[in-house]
PDB file of C-alpha atoms in Angstrom:
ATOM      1  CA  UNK A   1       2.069 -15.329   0.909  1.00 77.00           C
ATOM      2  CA  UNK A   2      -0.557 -14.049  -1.460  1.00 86.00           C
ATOM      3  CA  UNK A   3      -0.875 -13.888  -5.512  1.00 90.00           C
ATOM      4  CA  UNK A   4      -2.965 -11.310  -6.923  1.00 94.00           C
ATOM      5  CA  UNK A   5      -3.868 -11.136 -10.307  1.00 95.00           C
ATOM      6  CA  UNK A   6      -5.266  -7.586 -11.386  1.00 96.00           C
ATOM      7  CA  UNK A   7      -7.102  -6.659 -14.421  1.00 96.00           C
ATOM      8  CA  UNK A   8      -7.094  -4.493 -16.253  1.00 97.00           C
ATOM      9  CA  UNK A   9      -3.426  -3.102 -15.737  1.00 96.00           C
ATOM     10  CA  UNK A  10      -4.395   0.276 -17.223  1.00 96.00           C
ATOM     11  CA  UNK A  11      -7.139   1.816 -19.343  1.00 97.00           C
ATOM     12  CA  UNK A  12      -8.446   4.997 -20.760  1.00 97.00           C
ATOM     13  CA  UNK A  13     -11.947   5.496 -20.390  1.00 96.00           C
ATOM     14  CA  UNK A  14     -14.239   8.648 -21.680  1.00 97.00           C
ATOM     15  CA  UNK A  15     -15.998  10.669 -19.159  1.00 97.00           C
ATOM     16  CA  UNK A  16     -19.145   9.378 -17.612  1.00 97.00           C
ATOM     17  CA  UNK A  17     -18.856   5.542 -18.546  1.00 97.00           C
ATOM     18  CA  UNK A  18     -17.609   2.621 -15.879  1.00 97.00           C
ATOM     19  CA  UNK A  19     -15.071   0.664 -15.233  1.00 97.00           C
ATOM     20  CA  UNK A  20     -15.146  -2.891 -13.255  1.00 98.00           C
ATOM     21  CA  UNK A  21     -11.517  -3.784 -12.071  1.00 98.00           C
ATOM     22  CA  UNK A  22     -11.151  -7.534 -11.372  1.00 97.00           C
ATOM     23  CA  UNK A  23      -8.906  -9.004  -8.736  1.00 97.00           C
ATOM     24  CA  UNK A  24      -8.312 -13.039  -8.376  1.00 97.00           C
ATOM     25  CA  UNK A  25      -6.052 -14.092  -5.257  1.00 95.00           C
ATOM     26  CA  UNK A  26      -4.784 -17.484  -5.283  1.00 93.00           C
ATOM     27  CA  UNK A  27      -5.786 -18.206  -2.309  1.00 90.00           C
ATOM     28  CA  UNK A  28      -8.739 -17.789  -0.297  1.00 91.00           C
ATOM     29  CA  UNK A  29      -9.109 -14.627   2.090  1.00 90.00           C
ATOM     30  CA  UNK A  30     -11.463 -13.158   4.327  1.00 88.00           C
ATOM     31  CA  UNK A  31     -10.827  -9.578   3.964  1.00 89.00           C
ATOM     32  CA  UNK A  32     -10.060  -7.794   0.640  1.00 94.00           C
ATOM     33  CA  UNK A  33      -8.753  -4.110   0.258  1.00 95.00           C
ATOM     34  CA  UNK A  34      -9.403  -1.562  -2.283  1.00 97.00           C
ATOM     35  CA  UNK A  35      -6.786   1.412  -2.618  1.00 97.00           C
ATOM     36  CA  UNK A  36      -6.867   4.771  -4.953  1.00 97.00           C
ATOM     37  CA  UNK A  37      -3.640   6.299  -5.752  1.00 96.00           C
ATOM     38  CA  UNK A  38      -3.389   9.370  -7.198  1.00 94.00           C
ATOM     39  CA  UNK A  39      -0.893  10.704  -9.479  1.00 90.00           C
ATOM     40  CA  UNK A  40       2.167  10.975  -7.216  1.00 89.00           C
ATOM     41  CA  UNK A  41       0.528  10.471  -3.922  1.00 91.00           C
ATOM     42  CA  UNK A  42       0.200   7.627  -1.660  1.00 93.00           C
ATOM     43  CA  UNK A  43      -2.485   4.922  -0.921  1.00 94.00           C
ATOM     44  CA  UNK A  44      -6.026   5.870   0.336  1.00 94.00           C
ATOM     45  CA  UNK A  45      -8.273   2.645   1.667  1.00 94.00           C
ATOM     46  CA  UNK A  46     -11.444   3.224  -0.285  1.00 96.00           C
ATOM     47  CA  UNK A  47     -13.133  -0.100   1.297  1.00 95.00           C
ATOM     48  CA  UNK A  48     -12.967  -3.266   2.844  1.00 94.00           C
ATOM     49  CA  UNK A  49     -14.779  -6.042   1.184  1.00 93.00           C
ATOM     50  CA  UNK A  50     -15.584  -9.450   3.073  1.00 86.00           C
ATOM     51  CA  UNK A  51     -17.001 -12.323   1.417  1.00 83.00           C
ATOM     52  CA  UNK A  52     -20.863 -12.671   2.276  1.00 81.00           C
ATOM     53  CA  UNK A  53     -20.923  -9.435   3.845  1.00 82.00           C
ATOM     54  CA  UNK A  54     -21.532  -5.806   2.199  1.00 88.00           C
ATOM     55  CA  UNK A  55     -18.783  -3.408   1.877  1.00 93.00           C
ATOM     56  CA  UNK A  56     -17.309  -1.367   4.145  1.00 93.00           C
ATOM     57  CA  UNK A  57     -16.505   2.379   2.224  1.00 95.00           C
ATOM     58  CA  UNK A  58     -14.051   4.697   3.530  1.00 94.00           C
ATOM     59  CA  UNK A  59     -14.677   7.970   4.635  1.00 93.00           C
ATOM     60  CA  UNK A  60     -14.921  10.410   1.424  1.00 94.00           C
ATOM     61  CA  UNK A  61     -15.883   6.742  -0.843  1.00 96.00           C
ATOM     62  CA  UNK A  62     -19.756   5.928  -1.541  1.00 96.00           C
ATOM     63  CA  UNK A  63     -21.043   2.578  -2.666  1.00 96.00           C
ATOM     64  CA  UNK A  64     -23.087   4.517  -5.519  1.00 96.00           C
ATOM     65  CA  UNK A  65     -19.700   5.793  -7.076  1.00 97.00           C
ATOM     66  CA  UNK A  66     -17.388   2.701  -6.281  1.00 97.00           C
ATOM     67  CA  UNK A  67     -19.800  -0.799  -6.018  1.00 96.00           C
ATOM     68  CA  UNK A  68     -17.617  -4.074  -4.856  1.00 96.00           C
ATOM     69  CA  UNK A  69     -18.245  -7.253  -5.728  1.00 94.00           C
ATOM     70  CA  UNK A  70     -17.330 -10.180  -3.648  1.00 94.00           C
ATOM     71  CA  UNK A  71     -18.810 -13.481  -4.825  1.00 91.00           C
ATOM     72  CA  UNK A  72     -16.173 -15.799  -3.414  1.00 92.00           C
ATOM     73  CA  UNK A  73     -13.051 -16.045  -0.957  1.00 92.00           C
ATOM     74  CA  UNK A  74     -11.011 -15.606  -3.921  1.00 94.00           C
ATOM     75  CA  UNK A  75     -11.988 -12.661  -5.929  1.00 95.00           C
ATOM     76  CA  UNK A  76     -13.683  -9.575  -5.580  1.00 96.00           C
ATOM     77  CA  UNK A  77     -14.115  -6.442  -8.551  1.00 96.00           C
ATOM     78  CA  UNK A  78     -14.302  -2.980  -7.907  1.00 97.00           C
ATOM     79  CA  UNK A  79     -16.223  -0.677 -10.628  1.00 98.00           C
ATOM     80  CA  UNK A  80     -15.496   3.219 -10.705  1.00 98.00           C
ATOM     81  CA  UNK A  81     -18.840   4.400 -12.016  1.00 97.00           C
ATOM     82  CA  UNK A  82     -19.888   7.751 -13.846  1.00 97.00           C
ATOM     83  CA  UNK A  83     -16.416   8.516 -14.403  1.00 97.00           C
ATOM     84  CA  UNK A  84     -15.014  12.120 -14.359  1.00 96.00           C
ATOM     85  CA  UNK A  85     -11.142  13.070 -15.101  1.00 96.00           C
ATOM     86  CA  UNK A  86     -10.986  13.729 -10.840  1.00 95.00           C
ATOM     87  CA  UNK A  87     -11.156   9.447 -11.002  1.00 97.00           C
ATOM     88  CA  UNK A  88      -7.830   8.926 -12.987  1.00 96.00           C
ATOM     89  CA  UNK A  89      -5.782   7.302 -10.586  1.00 96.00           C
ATOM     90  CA  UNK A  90      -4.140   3.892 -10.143  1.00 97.00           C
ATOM     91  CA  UNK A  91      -6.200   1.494  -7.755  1.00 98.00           C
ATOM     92  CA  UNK A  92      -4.681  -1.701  -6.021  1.00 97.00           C
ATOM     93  CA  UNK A  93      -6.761  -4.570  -4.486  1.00 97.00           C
ATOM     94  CA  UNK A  94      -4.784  -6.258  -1.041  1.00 95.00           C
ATOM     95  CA  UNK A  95      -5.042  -9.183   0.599  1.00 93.00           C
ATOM     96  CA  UNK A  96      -3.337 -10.346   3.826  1.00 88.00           C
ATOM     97  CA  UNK A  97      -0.967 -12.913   3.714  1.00 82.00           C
ATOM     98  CA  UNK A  98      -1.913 -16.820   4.639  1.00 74.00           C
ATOM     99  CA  UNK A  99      -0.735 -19.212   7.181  1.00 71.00           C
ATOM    100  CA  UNK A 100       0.393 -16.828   9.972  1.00 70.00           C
ATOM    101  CA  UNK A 101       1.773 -14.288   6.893  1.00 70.00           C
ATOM    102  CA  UNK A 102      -0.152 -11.248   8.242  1.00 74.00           C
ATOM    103  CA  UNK A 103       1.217  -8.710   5.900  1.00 87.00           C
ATOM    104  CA  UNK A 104      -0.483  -7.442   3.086  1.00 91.00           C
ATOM    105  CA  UNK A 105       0.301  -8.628  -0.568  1.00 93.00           C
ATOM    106  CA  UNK A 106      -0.701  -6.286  -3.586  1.00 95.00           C
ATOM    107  CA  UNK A 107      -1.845  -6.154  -7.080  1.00 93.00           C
ATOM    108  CA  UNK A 108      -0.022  -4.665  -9.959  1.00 94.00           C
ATOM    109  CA  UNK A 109      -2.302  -2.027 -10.159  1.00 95.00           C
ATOM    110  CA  UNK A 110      -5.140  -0.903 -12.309  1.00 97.00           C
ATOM    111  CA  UNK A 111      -3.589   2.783 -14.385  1.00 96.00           C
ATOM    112  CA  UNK A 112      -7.186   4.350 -15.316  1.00 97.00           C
ATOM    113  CA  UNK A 113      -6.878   7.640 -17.213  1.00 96.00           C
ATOM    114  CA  UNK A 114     -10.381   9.423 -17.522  1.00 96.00           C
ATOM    115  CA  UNK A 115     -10.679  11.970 -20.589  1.00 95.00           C
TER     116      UNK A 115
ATOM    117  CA  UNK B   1      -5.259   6.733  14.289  1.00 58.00           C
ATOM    118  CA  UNK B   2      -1.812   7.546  13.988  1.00 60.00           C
ATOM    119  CA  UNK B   3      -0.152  10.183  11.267  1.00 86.00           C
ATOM    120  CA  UNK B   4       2.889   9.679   9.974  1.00 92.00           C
ATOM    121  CA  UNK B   5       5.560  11.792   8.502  1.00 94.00           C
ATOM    122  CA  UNK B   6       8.323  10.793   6.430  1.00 96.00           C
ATOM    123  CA  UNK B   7      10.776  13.227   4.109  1.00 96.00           C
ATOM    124  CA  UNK B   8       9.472  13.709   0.210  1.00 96.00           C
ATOM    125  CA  UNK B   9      12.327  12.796  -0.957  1.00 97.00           C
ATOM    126  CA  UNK B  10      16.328  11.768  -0.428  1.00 97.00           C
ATOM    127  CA  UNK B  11      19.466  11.189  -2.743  1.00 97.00           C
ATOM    128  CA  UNK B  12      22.166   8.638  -2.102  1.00 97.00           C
ATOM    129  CA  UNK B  13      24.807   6.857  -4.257  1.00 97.00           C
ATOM    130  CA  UNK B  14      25.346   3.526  -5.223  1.00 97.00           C
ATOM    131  CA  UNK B  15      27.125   1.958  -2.128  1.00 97.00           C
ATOM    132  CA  UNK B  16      25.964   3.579   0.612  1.00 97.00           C
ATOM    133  CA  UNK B  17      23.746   3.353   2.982  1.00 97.00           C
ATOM    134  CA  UNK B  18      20.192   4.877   3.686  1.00 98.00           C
ATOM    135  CA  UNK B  19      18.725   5.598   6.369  1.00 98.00           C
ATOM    136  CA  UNK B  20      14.917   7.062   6.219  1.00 98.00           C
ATOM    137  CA  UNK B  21      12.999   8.193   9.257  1.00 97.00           C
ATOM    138  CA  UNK B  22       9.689   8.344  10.024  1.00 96.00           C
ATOM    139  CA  UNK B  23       7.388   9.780  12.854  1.00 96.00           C
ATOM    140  CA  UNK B  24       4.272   8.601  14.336  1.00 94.00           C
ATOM    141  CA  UNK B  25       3.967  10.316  17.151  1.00 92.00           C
ATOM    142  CA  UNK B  26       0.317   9.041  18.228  1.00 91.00           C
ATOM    143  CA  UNK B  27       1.301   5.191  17.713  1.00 92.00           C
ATOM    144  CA  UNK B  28      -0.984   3.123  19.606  1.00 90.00           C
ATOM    145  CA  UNK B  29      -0.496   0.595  21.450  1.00 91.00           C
ATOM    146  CA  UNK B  30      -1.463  -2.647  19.021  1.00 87.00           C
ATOM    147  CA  UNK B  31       0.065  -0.677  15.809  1.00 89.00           C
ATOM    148  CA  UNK B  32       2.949  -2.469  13.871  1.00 90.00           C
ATOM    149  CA  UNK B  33       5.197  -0.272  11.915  1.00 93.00           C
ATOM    150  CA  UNK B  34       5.673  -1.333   8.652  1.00 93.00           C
ATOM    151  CA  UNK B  35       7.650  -0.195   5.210  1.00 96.00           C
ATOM    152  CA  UNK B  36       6.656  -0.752   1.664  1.00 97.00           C
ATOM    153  CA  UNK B  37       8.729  -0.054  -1.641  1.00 97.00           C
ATOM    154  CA  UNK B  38       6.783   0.940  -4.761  1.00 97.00           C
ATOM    155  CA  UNK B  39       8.247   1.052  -8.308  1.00 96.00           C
ATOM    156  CA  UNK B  40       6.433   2.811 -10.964  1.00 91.00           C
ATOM    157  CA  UNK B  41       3.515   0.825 -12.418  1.00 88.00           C
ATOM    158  CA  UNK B  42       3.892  -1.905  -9.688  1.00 92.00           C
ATOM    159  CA  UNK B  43       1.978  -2.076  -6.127  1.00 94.00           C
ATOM    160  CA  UNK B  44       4.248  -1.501  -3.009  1.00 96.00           C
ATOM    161  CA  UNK B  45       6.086  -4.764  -1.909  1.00 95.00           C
ATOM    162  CA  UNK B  46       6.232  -5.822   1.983  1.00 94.00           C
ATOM    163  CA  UNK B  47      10.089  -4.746   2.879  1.00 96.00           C
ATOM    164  CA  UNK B  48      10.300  -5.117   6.590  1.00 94.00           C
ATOM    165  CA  UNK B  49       8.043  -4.877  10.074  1.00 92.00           C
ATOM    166  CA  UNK B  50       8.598  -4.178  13.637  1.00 93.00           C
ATOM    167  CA  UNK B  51       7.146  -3.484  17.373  1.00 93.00           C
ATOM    168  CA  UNK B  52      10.219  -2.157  19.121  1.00 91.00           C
ATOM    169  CA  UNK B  53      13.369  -2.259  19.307  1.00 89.00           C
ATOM    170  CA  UNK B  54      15.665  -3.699  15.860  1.00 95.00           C
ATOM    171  CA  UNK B  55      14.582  -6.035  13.410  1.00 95.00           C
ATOM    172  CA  UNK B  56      16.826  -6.975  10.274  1.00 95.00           C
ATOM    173  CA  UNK B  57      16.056  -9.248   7.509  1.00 94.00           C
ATOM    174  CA  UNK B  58      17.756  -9.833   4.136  1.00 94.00           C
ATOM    175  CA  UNK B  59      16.965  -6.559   2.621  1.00 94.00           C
ATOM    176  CA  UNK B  60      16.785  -4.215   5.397  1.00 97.00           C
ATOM    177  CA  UNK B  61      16.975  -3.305   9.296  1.00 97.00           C
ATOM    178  CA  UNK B  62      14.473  -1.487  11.059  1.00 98.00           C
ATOM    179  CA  UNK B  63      14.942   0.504  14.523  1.00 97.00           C
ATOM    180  CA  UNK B  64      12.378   1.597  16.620  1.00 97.00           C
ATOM    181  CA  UNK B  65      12.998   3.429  20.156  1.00 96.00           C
ATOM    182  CA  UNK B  66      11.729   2.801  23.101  1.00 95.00           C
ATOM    183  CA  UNK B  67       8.834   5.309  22.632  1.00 95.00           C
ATOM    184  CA  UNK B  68       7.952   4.099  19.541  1.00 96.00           C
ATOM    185  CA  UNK B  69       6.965   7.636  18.112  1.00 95.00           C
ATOM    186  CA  UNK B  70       9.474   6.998  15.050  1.00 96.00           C
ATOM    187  CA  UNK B  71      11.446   4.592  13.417  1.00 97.00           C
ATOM    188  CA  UNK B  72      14.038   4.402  10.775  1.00 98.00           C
ATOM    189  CA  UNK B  73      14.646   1.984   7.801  1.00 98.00           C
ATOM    190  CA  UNK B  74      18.273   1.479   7.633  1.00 98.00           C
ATOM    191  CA  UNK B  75      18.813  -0.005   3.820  1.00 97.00           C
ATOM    192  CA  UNK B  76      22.755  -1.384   3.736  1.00 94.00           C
ATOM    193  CA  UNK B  77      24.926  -0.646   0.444  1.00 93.00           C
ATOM    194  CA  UNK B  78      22.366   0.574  -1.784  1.00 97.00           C
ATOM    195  CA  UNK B  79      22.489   0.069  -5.659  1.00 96.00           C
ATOM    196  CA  UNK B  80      20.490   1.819  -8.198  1.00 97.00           C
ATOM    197  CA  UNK B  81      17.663  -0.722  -8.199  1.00 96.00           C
ATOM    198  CA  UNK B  82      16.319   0.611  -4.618  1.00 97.00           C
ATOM    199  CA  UNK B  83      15.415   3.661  -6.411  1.00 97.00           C
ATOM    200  CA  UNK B  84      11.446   3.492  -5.859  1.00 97.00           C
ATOM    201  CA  UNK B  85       9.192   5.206  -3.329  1.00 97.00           C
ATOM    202  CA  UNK B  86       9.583   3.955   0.738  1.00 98.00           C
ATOM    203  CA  UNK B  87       5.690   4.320   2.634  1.00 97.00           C
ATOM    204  CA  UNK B  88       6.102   4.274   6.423  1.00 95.00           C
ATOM    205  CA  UNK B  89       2.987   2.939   7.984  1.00 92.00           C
ATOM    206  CA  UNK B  90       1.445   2.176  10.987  1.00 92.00           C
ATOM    207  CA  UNK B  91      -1.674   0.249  11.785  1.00 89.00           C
ATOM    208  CA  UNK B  92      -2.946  -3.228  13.318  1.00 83.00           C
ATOM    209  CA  UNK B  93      -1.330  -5.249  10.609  1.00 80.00           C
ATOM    210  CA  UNK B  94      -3.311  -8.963  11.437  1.00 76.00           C
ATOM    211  CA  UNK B  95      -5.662  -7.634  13.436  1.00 77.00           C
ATOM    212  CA  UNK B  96      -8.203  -4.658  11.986  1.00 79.00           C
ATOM    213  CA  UNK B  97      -5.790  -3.536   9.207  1.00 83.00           C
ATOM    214  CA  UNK B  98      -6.672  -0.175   9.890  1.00 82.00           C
ATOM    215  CA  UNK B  99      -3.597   1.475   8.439  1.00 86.00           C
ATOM    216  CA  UNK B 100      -2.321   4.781   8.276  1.00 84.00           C
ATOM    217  CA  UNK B 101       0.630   5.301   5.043  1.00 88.00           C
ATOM    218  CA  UNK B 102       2.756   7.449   4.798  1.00 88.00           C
ATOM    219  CA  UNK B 103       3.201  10.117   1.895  1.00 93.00           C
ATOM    220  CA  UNK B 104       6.185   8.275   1.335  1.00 95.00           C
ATOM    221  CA  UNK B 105       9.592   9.288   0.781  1.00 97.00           C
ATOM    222  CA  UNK B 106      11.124   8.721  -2.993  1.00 97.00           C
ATOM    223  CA  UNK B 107      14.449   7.603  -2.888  1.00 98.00           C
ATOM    224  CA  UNK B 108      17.206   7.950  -6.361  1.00 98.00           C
ATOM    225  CA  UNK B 109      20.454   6.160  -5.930  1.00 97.00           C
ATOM    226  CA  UNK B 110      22.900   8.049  -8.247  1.00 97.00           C
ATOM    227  CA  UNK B 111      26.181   5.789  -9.857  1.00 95.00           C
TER     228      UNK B 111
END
């Protein structure tokens, strides 16, 4: 199994300013996911971020708008930049399970509202 | 990939039990199909995989024909707590984790 720690849970930020989500797994992982979910729809992959290694973005997802972090095998941050109402959506960070636990564990979530 | 289509939305009461279908009619042959639950404010939680054939667990049963183009999450006696949002998806869970969710199907259990 997996624990993810995800901060912030939610925010409200004003047009055209950033936000860096933060994601700490308790244990360490190759491959990290970023989702978007928007209001009452389901999850869209935005990118995959391996330690050591730069991004992979998503169809649709550009590293200009959505930079990834990924320092260590245990935490990665995701920043939504030059934000625009069209971003207000809830985005999850994944991680596959450990030990022969290949399913994917979530976050809680990150509710951004853009004004 | 494979698409996957599952109903918007179903009603059931306390008691019973649910049974929610999904199609994937382009499966491929490595893809696992797998279903999440999702409360509000919370990210979806792992309920139950499968390759073919039946699978049950504590929470739930999952059965898959032999074609594999859809499969159907049997939940047993339902309270009101399983109300939440059900994603079918397919994908190489373990492998690529190239994964294809469904729109999901929300789910109210009445009293």
């Amino acid at each position: 199994s997996a624990v993810i720690s995800q901060k912030p849970s939610r925010d409200i930020c004003q047009r055209g300013t950033s936000l860096t989500i933060q994601c700490q797994v308790d244990s360490q992982v190759t491959m990290m996911f970023w989702y978007r979910q928007q209001p009452g729809q389901s999850l869209t992959l935005i990118a995959t971020a391996n330690q050591g290694s730069e991004a992979t973005y998503e169809s649709g997802f550009v590293i200009d708008k959505f930079p990834i972090s990924r320092p260590n095998l245990t935490f990665s941050t995701l920043t939504v930049s030059n934000m625009s109402p069209e971003d207000s959506s809830i985005y999850l960070c994944s991680v596959p399970g450990t030990g022969g636990d290949e399913k994917l564990f979530f976050g809680s979530g990150t509710q951004l509202s853009v004004l | 990939l494979a698409k996957t289509t599952q109903p918007i939305s179903m009603d059931s009461y306390e008691g019973q039990e649910v049974n929610i279908t999904c199609s994937h009619n382009n499966i491929a042959t490595n893809d696992y199909i797998t279903w999440y639950q999702q409360f509000p404010s919370q990210g979806p939680r792992f309920i139950i995989q499968g390759y073919k054939t039946k699978v049950t667990n504590e929470v739930a049963s999952l059965f898959i024909p032999a074609d594999r183009k859809s499969s159907t999450l049997s939940l047993p006696r339902v309270s009101l707590s399983d109300t939440a949002v059900y994603y079918c998806l397919v994908g190489d869970m373990g492998g690529t984790y190239q994964l294809i969710w469904g729109a999901g199907t929300k789910l109210i259990i009445k009293p």
